[in-house]
Each structure stands twice: as structure tokens, then as C-alpha cells.
Tab-separated table of C-alpha atoms in Angstrom:
chain	number	residue	atom	x	y	z
A	1	UNK	CA	-0.647	0.112	-0.201
A	2	UNK	CA	1.390	3.809	-0.675
A	3	UNK	CA	0.000	6.241	1.140
A	4	UNK	CA	0.771	10.160	-0.038
A	5	UNK	CA	1.104	12.679	3.131
A	6	UNK	CA	2.545	16.269	2.597
A	7	UNK	CA	4.498	15.437	-1.052
A	8	UNK	CA	5.735	12.258	-0.022
A	9	UNK	CA	4.564	8.661	-0.467
A	10	UNK	CA	5.175	6.550	2.504
A	11	UNK	CA	4.534	2.634	1.787
A	12	UNK	CA	3.824	0.829	4.946
A	13	UNK	CA	5.142	-3.186	4.048
A	14	UNK	CA	5.087	-6.482	6.162
A	15	UNK	CA	8.422	-8.031	6.433
A	16	UNK	CA	8.998	-11.687	7.588
A	17	UNK	CA	12.469	-11.563	9.962
A	18	UNK	CA	13.784	-14.555	11.349
A	19	UNK	CA	14.432	-13.437	15.037
A	20	UNK	CA	15.896	-16.565	15.508
A	21	UNK	CA	19.563	-14.780	14.588
A	22	UNK	CA	19.812	-12.365	17.393
A	23	UNK	CA	22.580	-10.685	15.510
A	24	UNK	CA	20.766	-10.105	11.857
A	25	UNK	CA	21.003	-6.479	10.634
A	26	UNK	CA	17.478	-7.057	9.102
A	27	UNK	CA	16.091	-7.646	12.513
A	28	UNK	CA	17.576	-4.758	14.046
A	29	UNK	CA	16.654	-2.214	11.401
A	30	UNK	CA	12.773	-3.372	11.674
A	31	UNK	CA	13.076	-2.968	15.671
A	32	UNK	CA	14.563	0.631	14.240
A	33	UNK	CA	12.017	0.845	12.024
A	34	UNK	CA	8.945	2.099	14.713
A	35	UNK	CA	11.198	4.482	15.940
A	36	UNK	CA	12.510	6.202	12.348
A	37	UNK	CA	8.816	5.865	11.877
A	38	UNK	CA	7.836	8.002	14.676
A	39	UNK	CA	10.661	10.396	14.344
A	40	UNK	CA	9.423	11.033	10.785
A	41	UNK	CA	5.971	11.703	11.579
A	42	UNK	CA	6.999	14.245	14.290
A	43	UNK	CA	9.052	15.904	11.791
A	44	UNK	CA	5.917	16.008	9.268
A	45	UNK	CA	3.610	17.749	12.035
A	46	UNK	CA	6.364	19.846	13.148
A	47	UNK	CA	6.845	20.828	9.877
A	48	UNK	CA	2.943	20.979	9.270
A	49	UNK	CA	2.416	23.058	12.228
A	50	UNK	CA	4.715	25.751	11.311
A	51	UNK	CA	3.136	25.693	7.770
A	52	UNK	CA	-0.243	26.359	9.655
A	53	UNK	CA	1.265	28.997	11.720
A	54	UNK	CA	3.087	30.565	8.862
A	55	UNK	CA	0.034	30.222	6.676
A	56	UNK	CA	-2.214	31.892	9.227
A	57	UNK	CA	-0.096	34.848	9.842
A	58	UNK	CA	0.168	35.587	6.336
A	59	UNK	CA	-4.064	35.178	6.142
A	60	UNK	CA	-4.534	37.647	8.779
A	61	UNK	CA	-2.202	40.205	7.692
A	62	UNK	CA	-3.556	40.019	4.658
A	63	UNK	CA	-7.118	40.294	6.661
A	64	UNK	CA	-5.954	43.229	8.265
A	65	UNK	CA	-4.285	45.090	5.061
A	66	UNK	CA	-8.023	44.117	3.500
A	67	UNK	CA	-9.741	45.481	6.400
A	68	UNK	CA	-7.908	48.827	6.711
A	69	UNK	CA	-8.362	49.466	3.080
A	70	UNK	CA	-12.239	48.396	3.277
A	71	UNK	CA	-12.642	50.834	6.095
A	72	UNK	CA	-10.920	53.518	4.162
A	73	UNK	CA	-12.401	53.161	1.625
A	74	UNK	CA	-15.968	53.411	3.074
A	75	UNK	CA	-14.513	56.699	4.490
A	76	UNK	CA	-13.783	58.175	1.950
A	77	UNK	CA	-16.876	57.301	-0.457
A	78	UNK	CA	-18.858	58.049	3.030
A	79	UNK	CA	-16.914	61.562	2.921
A	80	UNK	CA	-17.924	61.571	-1.096
A	81	UNK	CA	-21.279	61.887	-0.438
A	82	UNK	CA	-21.859	63.870	2.535
A	83	UNK	CA	-19.845	66.523	0.854
A	84	UNK	CA	-22.573	68.132	-0.752
A	85	UNK	CA	-24.841	68.337	2.088
A	86	UNK	CA	-22.320	69.319	4.363
A	87	UNK	CA	-21.611	72.417	2.149
A	88	UNK	CA	-25.132	73.265	2.112
A	89	UNK	CA	-25.369	73.209	5.156
A	90	UNK	CA	-22.412	75.312	5.843
A	91	UNK	CA	-24.012	77.573	3.871
A	92	UNK	CA	-27.163	78.232	5.485
A	93	UNK	CA	-25.377	78.556	8.735
A	94	UNK	CA	-22.947	81.531	7.520
A	95	UNK	CA	-25.839	82.925	5.762
A	96	UNK	CA	-27.975	82.782	9.176
A	97	UNK	CA	-25.203	83.630	11.567
A	98	UNK	CA	-23.744	86.780	9.482
A	99	UNK	CA	-26.698	89.119	10.588
A	100	UNK	CA	-26.725	87.251	14.053
A	101	UNK	CA	-23.162	88.986	14.076
A	102	UNK	CA	-23.875	92.055	12.651
A	103	UNK	CA	-26.953	92.909	15.143
A	104	UNK	CA	-24.793	91.296	18.694
A	105	UNK	CA	-21.913	94.034	17.287
A	106	UNK	CA	-24.175	96.645	16.749
A	107	UNK	CA	-25.909	96.009	19.978
A	108	UNK	CA	-23.095	95.369	22.182
A	109	UNK	CA	-21.420	98.839	20.793
A	110	UNK	CA	-25.065	101.152	22.170
A	111	UNK	CA	-24.416	99.013	25.369
A	112	UNK	CA	-21.014	99.927	25.439
A	113	UNK	CA	-22.457	103.833	25.054
A	114	UNK	CA	-24.732	102.912	27.484
A	115	UNK	CA	-23.034	101.540	30.041
A	116	UNK	CA	-20.062	104.199	29.744
A	117	UNK	CA	-23.055	106.669	30.366
A	118	UNK	CA	-24.109	105.139	33.581
A	119	UNK	CA	-20.915	104.510	34.558
A	120	UNK	CA	-20.481	108.480	34.460
A	121	UNK	CA	-23.284	109.140	35.935
A	122	UNK	CA	-22.679	106.652	38.884
A	123	UNK	CA	-19.119	108.710	39.399
A	124	UNK	CA	-20.744	112.090	39.285
A	125	UNK	CA	-23.673	111.086	42.527
A	126	UNK	CA	-20.779	109.399	44.168
A	127	UNK	CA	-19.194	112.482	44.348
A	128	UNK	CA	-21.870	114.206	44.980
A	129	UNK	CA	-22.972	111.783	47.711
A	130	UNK	CA	-19.794	112.418	48.819
A	131	UNK	CA	-19.327	116.117	49.188
A	132	UNK	CA	-22.701	115.948	51.306
A	133	UNK	CA	-21.205	113.286	53.592
A	134	UNK	CA	-18.112	115.442	53.812
A	135	UNK	CA	-20.345	118.961	54.407
A	136	UNK	CA	-22.378	116.895	57.565
A	137	UNK	CA	-19.056	116.099	58.958
A	138	UNK	CA	-17.899	119.433	58.926
A	139	UNK	CA	-20.960	119.949	60.658
A	140	UNK	CA	-20.767	118.025	63.146
A	141	UNK	CA	-18.862	119.699	65.706
A	142	UNK	CA	-20.698	122.602	66.680
A	143	UNK	CA	-24.156	120.628	66.070
A	144	UNK	CA	-22.206	118.706	69.419
A	145	UNK	CA	-21.222	121.872	70.903
A	146	UNK	CA	-25.271	123.635	70.697
A	147	UNK	CA	-26.479	120.153	71.936
A	148	UNK	CA	-24.268	119.838	75.139
A	149	UNK	CA	-25.044	123.202	76.027
A	150	UNK	CA	-28.042	123.340	75.699
A	151	UNK	CA	-28.284	120.182	78.476
A	152	UNK	CA	-28.639	117.185	75.866
A	153	UNK	CA	-26.232	114.267	75.658
A	154	UNK	CA	-25.818	112.164	72.255
A	155	UNK	CA	-24.624	109.134	72.744
């Protein structure tokens, strides 16, 4: 019987050996045959495992590259599809915002003018109040003397 395995042909056969001759070369070779077959089998299995591992790495790399390429391609297509609509939306927003910014600028200018005038008014009133307080403070000692002369005490 012949068995093809990994590109090699293995032939199974049976050999009749006369074991009565202990020093026979054929008998020694027959005893070594299972060990050789086991070693060959281990070597073939190791080779298959290495090849399988190498192929798996190659396939994983190919899958990763193809996935990345597909994602980039999908993103480009999506952006191409959205780009006209986005430009339209940006134009609409810019159209609506321009008058709002102009109004905000004019309103802020008028508010700043109002704020400056209010600040000036406040400064004027504060100065007037300070002047009145100083005038009252100047009148306190003479008032205290007159009250003390009249017999009233301030406490």
C-alpha cells in the first residue's frame, strides 16, 4: 500500500524476519523502523504546524490589510456622499449667522455706550454723595457743642 502525505509517498509493507538470529542486520533495522517512523511523523507534524502557523500569520496580515483598506474606502465614499450636503449646511449656517453677528456687534456698541454713560452718572452721583457726607461731617462738631450747651447729650 502507498500513502501520499505532504508531498511524500510512504509505503507500508510487512517483512517476515527470522528473529532466531539475534545478530541479524534485518532484525536490528526492523526494531529501529518504528522509532524512525515516529521521528518522521513528529518531523512531518512539526513541519505542518510551522506551515499552518506561517499561513495563519500571512492570512491574518492580509485580512488586517484588506479590512483597513475597506474601512478607508468606505470612509472616503461616505465623505464624498456627505460633502455636498455639508457644504450646503455650512452655507445655510453662515447665511443665518452673519446677520446675527452684525446685530450683536451693533447691540454691543450701543450697550457699551450706555454702560459708559451709566458709569459716568454713577461717578457723578458718588462724588455728590461724598461731598454731602463731608459737609455733614463738618457740621457735626458745632452741632455737638450746641446740644451740649442745651443740656442734651449724644450717645
